[in-house]
Amino acid sequence: MKKKILVVDDNMINRKLLCKILQESYTTIEAENGRVALELLEQKREEFSVILLDLIMPEMDGYEFLEVQQRNKELSMIPVIVMTGQEDDATEIKALSLGASDFLSKPYKPEIIKHRVANTIKLRENAAMINRIQKDQLTGIYNKNYFYERCSELIKDKPANAYDMICTDIERFKVVNDLYGTEKGDELLIFVANVIQNLCSPEEICGRIGSDSFGILTPHKETYQDAYFTDIIEKVNHFDINMQLTLRFGINNVEDVHLPVNVICDRAMLAADPIKGKYDVHFSFYNDTIRQQMLTEQMITDNMQKALDEKQFTIYYQPKYDITTESIAGAEALVRWIHPINGFMSPGEFIPLFEKNGFITQLDMYVWEEACAELEKWQKAGHEMVVISVNVSRMDIYNPDLPDIIAQIVKKHHLQPKNLHLEITETSYTENPQQLIKTVNELKRRGFLIEMDDFGTGYSSLNMLSELPIDILKLDMKFVQNEAMNPEGKNIMSFIISLAKWLDLTVVAEGIETAEQVRMLRNMDCTYVQGFYYAKPMPSDEFEQLLLTTPLTEMVAAGSKIVSMTPKPKRKNITGKIMMIVDDIALNRTILAETFLDYYYIVEAEDGQQAIDYIERHPGEVSLILLDLIMPRMDGFQTLEYLKKNRETANIPVVITSIAGEKSEERALKMGAADFISKPYTPSVCVRRIENVMASEKMKGLEKNIREV
Ligand code: C2E
Ligand code: MG
Ligand code: MG
């Protein structure tokens, strides 16, 4: 198809002449002035490859036309050749300055006209193509390849250290796409690209180097002001979205001018990694530590396969203890790398890398295999069986054959699935919940027990608990350690423990290092712990010795009917009396138990029926009952009624625990309750109220004695 040319001239003869010259190679359309030309363009703007424009015309002259045409982004893409009456420098310069591409002077010489038109079209097409090659289609700034190319030229032109590469990406960009749609995501990218481009001075260049990442090559500076970066972040946050946007900047001073630009950018990006998620640090430099880390990573990658083949990986075992009986309830298999030159390496040094490069799946299989072999050995030696838990990396979850693989290993070593617990880290859920739910269901179906590792570190915790059929919750050690230090946090922790109990999950607290932590966990009714306080991870022979000298216990699922039947050893003013706390909500029980721990042995029950069962089986032992009114099965009123009409129990003082200001309190007092404590509980008020109740009970007793004397 022939290209179209728009010929704009008020002189009909001129128009016909031009059309005649061009018609052989082009389709021509005529307009007798600027206004008509604009109307035509309005209708079919993309169709014209070039506009031939006379300057002097009635209605709308050439200058006016150029002004309007150049202001319109799309129209301005069509090149304009201006036709001037004679060689007139001033006119030509003015036309060119208004945006014309070229000019032709009358009288028309056909060959020159054809030549100039062809040239102009070619030039514009080249420009469009170059644009496509150089510019990122979405954002309009340099694309990755062209940015790298330009950087490479600039860098090689100057000595080392002349430039810095600054790279950045939009934190949680994926969330923007997920929550607001990709269209909004695209808009954000365009917005950020604009902010960055506007910031660039003529000595700097910028480009889009990844889906949501950008690079800026800038003349080297010794120092950077935080304001430079916070200013960019502030501008980016003008984007219309209901979410705080953050960028982190990594800076790499270009020392080696021969390094490929993509490597220079990778390193700048790497520099930003450690500050991700820190809200008050906005930029960071690529330095020796990061370089060293890269070299170490390289060394590990080069050696890992050989290490696996040569069995340089060893399994250590760390026992899990039941703190009520101080017996061993299981152990976790933890891998160690004993390198012939580098010596002992902790998983923290290589697991994150293996997770990145995928090697973890091989290593994990090796560990499962070794752990099962060890179990088989113990079984053959006639030892009592202990449960071993192995770690299952989030990478393993992606493998659809995972359940088959584990099941086969277990079978090969003549074990039952219940001998092997699988620890899955919480972050697997955050990354791919659907896949994880599917895998866990399948593993459960085959009889494996699932432990949720590092619970408390992710964001999805509570949501996850309702969706995943897990058996055991491992409270992350940072969580345990922080909470122990911070008394207010104890409530959160005891809440999680109560919640877990409520969901029938066993809780194992990880990273227990002190007696204080153990004491706190005992009070919170957490039975199982793993930590240096009891034992560090140890080689298998040591663990075997330990097993032979320590009692073993089976780790049971929680949700036993009466949560704690054994009176706990207490501290300060312990009276030797038993207080029974009856409440269906574990957290409430825990708070009350915590409050009275210093004064009573505590027994807890989940409803009236359980409470009465216990009291009848232990006549005369319970000296005080804290009774919640609203409970399933047998509520507080029914319980109170039963207790009061029964001779053996009528004298046990019952203190009602209820929401403040409820009518029901009056009713309960009429029914014989001694007093009430209202929620939310204030420890000092609770203690005082109970002191009063007990004092008045004593008085009653005295009065009775006096009367009887
Ligand atoms: P994890 O599964 O949460 O294992 C518990 C980590 O806490 C172990 O670190 C253990 O030595 C450490 N630990 C136990 N008690 C205490 C304590 O009282 N205080 C302190 N500060 N630390 C304690 P380790 O062995 O260095 O392993 C680190 C992580 O590496 C593990 O965390 C696990 O995520 C991963 N890992 C270890 N072995 C394997 C494996 O075979 N496969 C996979 N996929 N990951 C593994
Ligand atoms: Mg673990
Ligand atoms: Mg853990």
PDB file of C-alpha atoms in Angstrom, residues 253-482:
ATOM      1  CA  ASN A 253      30.787   2.852  42.691  1.00  0.00           C
ATOM      2  CA  VAL A 254      32.024   1.619  39.310  1.00  0.00           C
ATOM      3  CA  GLU A 255      35.632   0.664  40.061  1.00  0.00           C
ATOM      4  CA  ASP A 256      36.185  -1.740  37.217  1.00  0.00           C
ATOM      5  CA  VAL A 257      35.213  -0.068  33.945  1.00  0.00           C
ATOM      6  CA  HIS A 258      35.375  -3.379  32.089  1.00  0.00           C
ATOM      7  CA  LEU A 259      32.787  -5.116  34.209  1.00  0.00           C
ATOM      8  CA  PRO A 260      29.568  -5.822  32.278  1.00  0.00           C
ATOM      9  CA  VAL A 261      26.909  -3.278  33.190  1.00  0.00           C
ATOM     10  CA  ASN A 262      24.417  -5.972  34.205  1.00  0.00           C
ATOM     11  CA  VAL A 263      26.902  -7.148  36.839  1.00  0.00           C
ATOM     12  CA  ILE A 264      27.397  -3.558  38.007  1.00  0.00           C
ATOM     13  CA  CYS A 265      23.638  -3.243  38.370  1.00  0.00           C
ATOM     14  CA  ASP A 266      23.275  -6.626  40.106  1.00  0.00           C
ATOM     15  CA  ARG A 267      25.791  -5.522  42.691  1.00  0.00           C
ATOM     16  CA  ALA A 268      24.044  -2.218  43.256  1.00  0.00           C
ATOM     17  CA  MET A 269      20.810  -4.136  43.689  1.00  0.00           C
ATOM     18  CA  LEU A 270      22.503  -6.547  46.087  1.00  0.00           C
ATOM     19  CA  ALA A 271      23.608  -3.604  48.197  1.00  0.00           C
ATOM     20  CA  ALA A 272      19.964  -2.685  48.743  1.00  0.00           C
ATOM     21  CA  ASP A 273      19.055  -6.176  49.986  1.00  0.00           C
ATOM     22  CA  PRO A 274      20.095  -5.819  53.616  1.00  0.00           C
ATOM     23  CA  ILE A 275      18.056  -2.654  54.113  1.00  0.00           C
ATOM     24  CA  LYS A 276      14.821  -4.042  52.728  1.00  0.00           C
ATOM     25  CA  GLY A 277      12.086  -3.751  55.312  1.00  0.00           C
ATOM     26  CA  LYS A 278      14.018  -1.247  57.426  1.00  0.00           C
ATOM     27  CA  TYR A 279      11.851   1.762  57.375  1.00  0.00           C
ATOM     28  CA  ASP A 280      14.383   4.449  58.247  1.00  0.00           C
ATOM     29  CA  VAL A 281      17.278   3.415  55.980  1.00  0.00           C
ATOM     30  CA  HIS A 282      16.917   4.333  52.334  1.00  0.00           C
ATOM     31  CA  PHE A 283      20.241   3.645  50.677  1.00  0.00           C
ATOM     32  CA  SER A 284      23.236   1.436  51.077  1.00  0.00           C
ATOM     33  CA  PHE A 285      26.580   0.904  49.326  1.00  0.00           C
ATOM     34  CA  TYR A 286      28.017  -2.146  47.666  1.00  0.00           C
ATOM     35  CA  ASN A 287      31.128  -2.913  49.707  1.00  0.00           C
ATOM     36  CA  ASP A 288      33.721  -5.486  50.699  1.00  0.00           C
ATOM     37  CA  THR A 289      31.420  -7.391  53.015  1.00  0.00           C
ATOM     38  CA  ILE A 290      28.954  -7.944  50.235  1.00  0.00           C
ATOM     39  CA  ARG A 291      31.773  -8.831  47.860  1.00  0.00           C
ATOM     40  CA  GLN A 292      33.152 -11.311  50.387  1.00  0.00           C
ATOM     41  CA  GLN A 293      29.736 -12.813  50.822  1.00  0.00           C
ATOM     42  CA  MET A 294      29.457 -13.240  47.070  1.00  0.00           C
ATOM     43  CA  LEU A 295      32.799 -15.001  46.938  1.00  0.00           C
ATOM     44  CA  THR A 296      31.735 -17.314  49.765  1.00  0.00           C
ATOM     45  CA  GLU A 297      28.506 -18.039  47.941  1.00  0.00           C
ATOM     46  CA  GLN A 298      30.473 -18.849  44.841  1.00  0.00           C
ATOM     47  CA  MET A 299      32.711 -21.182  46.811  1.00  0.00           C
ATOM     48  CA  ILE A 300      29.687 -22.933  48.307  1.00  0.00           C
ATOM     49  CA  THR A 301      27.995 -23.305  44.922  1.00  0.00           C
ATOM     50  CA  ASP A 302      31.172 -24.749  43.424  1.00  0.00           C
ATOM     51  CA  ASN A 303      31.528 -27.282  46.221  1.00  0.00           C
ATOM     52  CA  MET A 304      28.035 -28.367  47.146  1.00  0.00           C
ATOM     53  CA  GLN A 305      27.550 -31.310  44.826  1.00  0.00           C
ATOM     54  CA  LYS A 306      30.931 -32.770  45.697  1.00  0.00           C
ATOM     55  CA  ALA A 307      30.161 -32.287  49.393  1.00  0.00           C
ATOM     56  CA  LEU A 308      26.944 -34.228  49.049  1.00  0.00           C
ATOM     57  CA  ASP A 309      28.626 -37.016  47.108  1.00  0.00           C
ATOM     58  CA  GLU A 310      31.417 -37.236  49.679  1.00  0.00           C
ATOM     59  CA  LYS A 311      28.981 -37.176  52.607  1.00  0.00           C
ATOM     60  CA  GLN A 312      30.426 -34.015  54.090  1.00  0.00           C
ATOM     61  CA  PHE A 313      26.952 -33.196  55.392  1.00  0.00           C
ATOM     62  CA  THR A 314      26.256 -34.594  58.858  1.00  0.00           C
ATOM     63  CA  ILE A 315      23.058 -34.696  60.815  1.00  0.00           C
ATOM     64  CA  TYR A 316      22.894 -33.381  64.368  1.00  0.00           C
ATOM     65  CA  TYR A 317      19.974 -34.072  66.624  1.00  0.00           C
ATOM     66  CA  GLN A 318      18.434 -31.651  69.065  1.00  0.00           C
ATOM     67  CA  PRO A 319      16.033 -33.184  71.570  1.00  0.00           C
ATOM     68  CA  LYS A 320      12.635 -31.739  72.361  1.00  0.00           C
ATOM     69  CA  TYR A 321      11.640 -31.991  76.017  1.00  0.00           C
ATOM     70  CA  ASP A 322       8.400 -32.392  77.880  1.00  0.00           C
ATOM     71  CA  ILE A 323       8.877 -29.836  80.659  1.00  0.00           C
ATOM     72  CA  THR A 324       6.292 -31.338  82.958  1.00  0.00           C
ATOM     73  CA  THR A 325       8.244 -34.583  83.213  1.00  0.00           C
ATOM     74  CA  GLU A 326      11.673 -33.478  81.949  1.00  0.00           C
ATOM     75  CA  SER A 327      11.653 -36.365  79.498  1.00  0.00           C
ATOM     76  CA  ILE A 328      12.567 -36.433  75.814  1.00  0.00           C
ATOM     77  CA  ALA A 329       9.563 -36.166  73.513  1.00  0.00           C
ATOM     78  CA  GLY A 330      11.346 -36.169  70.165  1.00  0.00           C
ATOM     79  CA  ALA A 331      14.270 -34.618  68.321  1.00  0.00           C
ATOM     80  CA  GLU A 332      14.889 -32.410  65.329  1.00  0.00           C
ATOM     81  CA  ALA A 333      17.368 -33.421  62.643  1.00  0.00           C
ATOM     82  CA  LEU A 334      19.564 -30.425  61.789  1.00  0.00           C
ATOM     83  CA  VAL A 335      22.142 -30.550  59.055  1.00  0.00           C
ATOM     84  CA  ARG A 336      25.785 -29.492  59.469  1.00  0.00           C
ATOM     85  CA  TRP A 337      28.463 -29.197  56.812  1.00  0.00           C
ATOM     86  CA  ILE A 338      31.868 -30.401  57.903  1.00  0.00           C
ATOM     87  CA  HIS A 339      34.045 -29.073  55.105  1.00  0.00           C
ATOM     88  CA  PRO A 340      37.568 -30.567  54.797  1.00  0.00           C
ATOM     89  CA  ILE A 341      39.122 -27.066  54.610  1.00  0.00           C
ATOM     90  CA  ASN A 342      36.581 -24.612  55.986  1.00  0.00           C
ATOM     91  CA  GLY A 343      35.581 -26.864  58.850  1.00  0.00           C
ATOM     92  CA  PHE A 344      32.247 -26.752  60.596  1.00  0.00           C
ATOM     93  CA  MET A 345      29.497 -24.745  58.914  1.00  0.00           C
ATOM     94  CA  SER A 346      26.032 -23.971  60.319  1.00  0.00           C
ATOM     95  CA  PRO A 347      22.975 -24.239  58.110  1.00  0.00           C
ATOM     96  CA  GLY A 348      22.533 -20.472  58.347  1.00  0.00           C
ATOM     97  CA  GLU A 349      25.624 -20.159  56.137  1.00  0.00           C
ATOM     98  CA  PHE A 350      24.450 -22.372  53.293  1.00  0.00           C
ATOM     99  CA  ILE A 351      20.721 -23.160  53.505  1.00  0.00           C
ATOM    100  CA  PRO A 352      19.528 -19.725  52.311  1.00  0.00           C
ATOM    101  CA  LEU A 353      21.826 -20.067  49.288  1.00  0.00           C
ATOM    102  CA  PHE A 354      20.656 -23.628  48.603  1.00  0.00           C
ATOM    103  CA  GLU A 355      17.112 -22.346  48.719  1.00  0.00           C
ATOM    104  CA  LYS A 356      18.007 -19.782  46.087  1.00  0.00           C
ATOM    105  CA  ASN A 357      19.874 -22.131  43.769  1.00  0.00           C
ATOM    106  CA  GLY A 358      17.549 -25.091  44.275  1.00  0.00           C
ATOM    107  CA  PHE A 359      20.129 -27.456  45.736  1.00  0.00           C
ATOM    108  CA  ILE A 360      18.112 -27.652  48.956  1.00  0.00           C
ATOM    109  CA  THR A 361      15.788 -30.260  47.473  1.00  0.00           C
ATOM    110  CA  GLN A 362      18.694 -32.680  47.056  1.00  0.00           C
ATOM    111  CA  LEU A 363      20.151 -31.918  50.451  1.00  0.00           C
ATOM    112  CA  ASP A 364      16.781 -32.320  52.167  1.00  0.00           C
ATOM    113  CA  MET A 365      16.289 -35.733  50.630  1.00  0.00           C
ATOM    114  CA  TYR A 366      19.711 -36.713  51.879  1.00  0.00           C
ATOM    115  CA  VAL A 367      18.843 -35.538  55.399  1.00  0.00           C
ATOM    116  CA  TRP A 368      15.512 -37.427  55.417  1.00  0.00           C
ATOM    117  CA  GLU A 369      17.297 -40.517  54.216  1.00  0.00           C
ATOM    118  CA  GLU A 370      19.999 -40.230  56.902  1.00  0.00           C
ATOM    119  CA  ALA A 371      17.499 -39.530  59.677  1.00  0.00           C
ATOM    120  CA  CYS A 372      15.422 -42.556  58.683  1.00  0.00           C
ATOM    121  CA  ALA A 373      18.521 -44.727  58.497  1.00  0.00           C
ATOM    122  CA  GLU A 374      19.380 -43.630  62.031  1.00  0.00           C
ATOM    123  CA  LEU A 375      15.863 -44.446  63.240  1.00  0.00           C
ATOM    124  CA  GLU A 376      16.049 -47.836  61.624  1.00  0.00           C
ATOM    125  CA  LYS A 377      19.324 -48.451  63.372  1.00  0.00           C
ATOM    126  CA  TRP A 378      17.803 -47.582  66.758  1.00  0.00           C
ATOM    127  CA  GLN A 379      14.828 -49.740  66.048  1.00  0.00           C
ATOM    128  CA  LYS A 380      17.053 -52.673  65.151  1.00  0.00           C
ATOM    129  CA  ALA A 381      19.120 -52.119  68.307  1.00  0.00           C
ATOM    130  CA  GLY A 382      15.890 -52.559  70.246  1.00  0.00           C
ATOM    131  CA  HIS A 383      15.799 -49.022  71.666  1.00  0.00           C
ATOM    132  CA  GLU A 384      12.547 -47.361  72.483  1.00  0.00           C
ATOM    133  CA  MET A 385      11.480 -45.378  69.412  1.00  0.00           C
ATOM    134  CA  VAL A 386      11.799 -41.642  69.433  1.00  0.00           C
ATOM    135  CA  VAL A 387      10.107 -39.337  66.938  1.00  0.00           C
ATOM    136  CA  ILE A 388      12.465 -37.423  64.663  1.00  0.00           C
ATOM    137  CA  SER A 389      11.367 -34.286  62.913  1.00  0.00           C
ATOM    138  CA  VAL A 390      13.016 -33.221  59.678  1.00  0.00           C
ATOM    139  CA  ASN A 391      12.875 -29.864  57.971  1.00  0.00           C
ATOM    140  CA  VAL A 392      11.019 -29.559  54.700  1.00  0.00           C
ATOM    141  CA  SER A 393      12.109 -26.511  52.777  1.00  0.00           C
ATOM    142  CA  ARG A 394       9.595 -24.280  51.047  1.00  0.00           C
ATOM    143  CA  MET A 395      11.286 -25.306  47.799  1.00  0.00           C
ATOM    144  CA  ASP A 396      10.309 -28.938  48.408  1.00  0.00           C
ATOM    145  CA  ILE A 397       6.665 -27.949  48.573  1.00  0.00           C
ATOM    146  CA  TYR A 398       6.707 -27.130  44.865  1.00  0.00           C
ATOM    147  CA  ASN A 399       7.601 -30.707  44.015  1.00  0.00           C
ATOM    148  CA  PRO A 400       4.371 -32.615  43.321  1.00  0.00           C
ATOM    149  CA  ASP A 401       6.176 -35.896  44.075  1.00  0.00           C
ATOM    150  CA  LEU A 402       7.122 -34.836  47.594  1.00  0.00           C
ATOM    151  CA  PRO A 403       4.616 -37.084  49.425  1.00  0.00           C
ATOM    152  CA  ASP A 404       5.721 -40.074  47.318  1.00  0.00           C
ATOM    153  CA  ILE A 405       9.385 -39.389  47.926  1.00  0.00           C
ATOM    154  CA  ILE A 406       9.067 -39.108  51.702  1.00  0.00           C
ATOM    155  CA  ALA A 407       6.740 -42.083  51.914  1.00  0.00           C
ATOM    156  CA  GLN A 408       9.214 -44.203  49.971  1.00  0.00           C
ATOM    157  CA  ILE A 409      12.146 -43.257  52.182  1.00  0.00           C
ATOM    158  CA  VAL A 410      10.146 -44.139  55.289  1.00  0.00           C
ATOM    159  CA  LYS A 411       9.063 -47.461  53.807  1.00  0.00           C
ATOM    160  CA  LYS A 412      12.552 -48.332  52.667  1.00  0.00           C
ATOM    161  CA  HIS A 413      13.756 -48.075  56.277  1.00  0.00           C
ATOM    162  CA  HIS A 414      10.846 -50.114  57.640  1.00  0.00           C
ATOM    163  CA  LEU A 415       9.392 -47.167  59.545  1.00  0.00           C
ATOM    164  CA  GLN A 416       5.903 -45.789  60.013  1.00  0.00           C
ATOM    165  CA  PRO A 417       5.026 -42.287  58.802  1.00  0.00           C
ATOM    166  CA  LYS A 418       4.275 -41.372  62.417  1.00  0.00           C
ATOM    167  CA  ASN A 419       7.958 -41.885  63.294  1.00  0.00           C
ATOM    168  CA  LEU A 420       8.878 -38.898  61.162  1.00  0.00           C
ATOM    169  CA  HIS A 421       7.460 -35.445  61.806  1.00  0.00           C
ATOM    170  CA  LEU A 422       7.757 -32.918  59.009  1.00  0.00           C
ATOM    171  CA  GLU A 423       8.663 -29.341  59.895  1.00  0.00           C
ATOM    172  CA  ILE A 424       7.380 -26.873  57.361  1.00  0.00           C
ATOM    173  CA  THR A 425       8.257 -23.258  57.766  1.00  0.00           C
ATOM    174  CA  GLU A 426       5.553 -20.667  58.035  1.00  0.00           C
ATOM    175  CA  THR A 427       6.875 -18.652  55.096  1.00  0.00           C
ATOM    176  CA  SER A 428       5.933 -21.475  52.690  1.00  0.00           C
ATOM    177  CA  TYR A 429       2.373 -20.526  53.381  1.00  0.00           C
ATOM    178  CA  THR A 430       2.923 -16.843  52.689  1.00  0.00           C
ATOM    179  CA  GLU A 431       4.508 -17.695  49.360  1.00  0.00           C
ATOM    180  CA  ASN A 432       2.163 -20.274  47.980  1.00  0.00           C
ATOM    181  CA  PRO A 433      -0.767 -21.099  50.253  1.00  0.00           C
ATOM    182  CA  GLN A 434      -2.743 -23.227  47.785  1.00  0.00           C
ATOM    183  CA  GLN A 435       0.174 -25.504  46.973  1.00  0.00           C
ATOM    184  CA  LEU A 436       1.066 -25.868  50.626  1.00  0.00           C
ATOM    185  CA  ILE A 437      -2.487 -26.742  51.661  1.00  0.00           C
ATOM    186  CA  LYS A 438      -2.608 -29.384  48.944  1.00  0.00           C
ATOM    187  CA  THR A 439       0.730 -30.906  49.896  1.00  0.00           C
ATOM    188  CA  VAL A 440       0.048 -30.894  53.621  1.00  0.00           C
ATOM    189  CA  ASN A 441      -3.314 -32.580  53.110  1.00  0.00           C
ATOM    190  CA  GLU A 442      -1.687 -35.292  51.077  1.00  0.00           C
ATOM    191  CA  LEU A 443       1.085 -35.809  53.636  1.00  0.00           C
ATOM    192  CA  LYS A 444      -1.495 -35.986  56.421  1.00  0.00           C
ATOM    193  CA  ARG A 445      -3.510 -38.483  54.445  1.00  0.00           C
ATOM    194  CA  ARG A 446      -0.466 -40.718  54.401  1.00  0.00           C
ATOM    195  CA  GLY A 447      -0.108 -40.485  58.167  1.00  0.00           C
ATOM    196  CA  PHE A 448       2.670 -37.931  58.609  1.00  0.00           C
ATOM    197  CA  LEU A 449       2.429 -35.390  61.400  1.00  0.00           C
ATOM    198  CA  ILE A 450       3.099 -31.808  60.391  1.00  0.00           C
ATOM    199  CA  GLU A 451       4.894 -29.260  62.523  1.00  0.00           C
ATOM    200  CA  MET A 452       4.626 -25.620  61.589  1.00  0.00           C
ATOM    201  CA  ASP A 453       8.133 -24.247  62.034  1.00  0.00           C
ATOM    202  CA  ASP A 454       9.098 -20.697  62.990  1.00  0.00           C
ATOM    203  CA  PHE A 455       5.553 -19.772  63.845  1.00  0.00           C
ATOM    204  CA  GLY A 456       5.211 -16.099  64.649  1.00  0.00           C
ATOM    205  CA  THR A 457       7.709 -14.820  62.077  1.00  0.00           C
ATOM    206  CA  GLY A 458       5.370 -14.584  59.092  1.00  0.00           C
ATOM    207  CA  TYR A 459       2.408 -12.369  58.525  1.00  0.00           C
ATOM    208  CA  SER A 460      -0.289 -14.872  57.846  1.00  0.00           C
ATOM    209  CA  SER A 461      -0.195 -16.785  61.085  1.00  0.00           C
ATOM    210  CA  LEU A 462      -3.771 -16.758  62.281  1.00  0.00           C
ATOM    211  CA  ASN A 463      -5.300 -17.087  58.868  1.00  0.00           C
ATOM    212  CA  MET A 464      -3.043 -20.000  58.173  1.00  0.00           C
ATOM    213  CA  LEU A 465      -3.984 -21.872  61.323  1.00  0.00           C
ATOM    214  CA  SER A 466      -7.572 -22.097  60.185  1.00  0.00           C
ATOM    215  CA  GLU A 467      -6.678 -23.343  56.723  1.00  0.00           C
ATOM    216  CA  LEU A 468      -3.843 -25.779  57.290  1.00  0.00           C
ATOM    217  CA  PRO A 469      -4.393 -29.142  58.945  1.00  0.00           C
ATOM    218  CA  ILE A 470      -1.202 -29.041  60.994  1.00  0.00           C
ATOM    219  CA  ASP A 471      -0.605 -30.916  64.241  1.00  0.00           C
ATOM    220  CA  ILE A 472       2.142 -29.092  66.037  1.00  0.00           C
ATOM    221  CA  LEU A 473       3.052 -25.458  66.261  1.00  0.00           C
ATOM    222  CA  LYS A 474       6.671 -24.483  66.817  1.00  0.00           C
ATOM    223  CA  LEU A 475       6.778 -21.029  68.294  1.00  0.00           C
ATOM    224  CA  ASP A 476       9.739 -19.259  66.779  1.00  0.00           C
ATOM    225  CA  MET A 477      12.636 -18.637  69.088  1.00  0.00           C
ATOM    226  CA  LYS A 478      12.929 -14.920  68.439  1.00  0.00           C
ATOM    227  CA  PHE A 479       9.334 -14.728  69.420  1.00  0.00           C
ATOM    228  CA  VAL A 480       9.916 -16.723  72.574  1.00  0.00           C
ATOM    229  CA  GLN A 481      12.983 -14.705  73.519  1.00  0.00           C
ATOM    230  CA  ASN A 482      11.405 -11.311  72.880  1.00  0.00           C
TER     231      ASN A 482
END
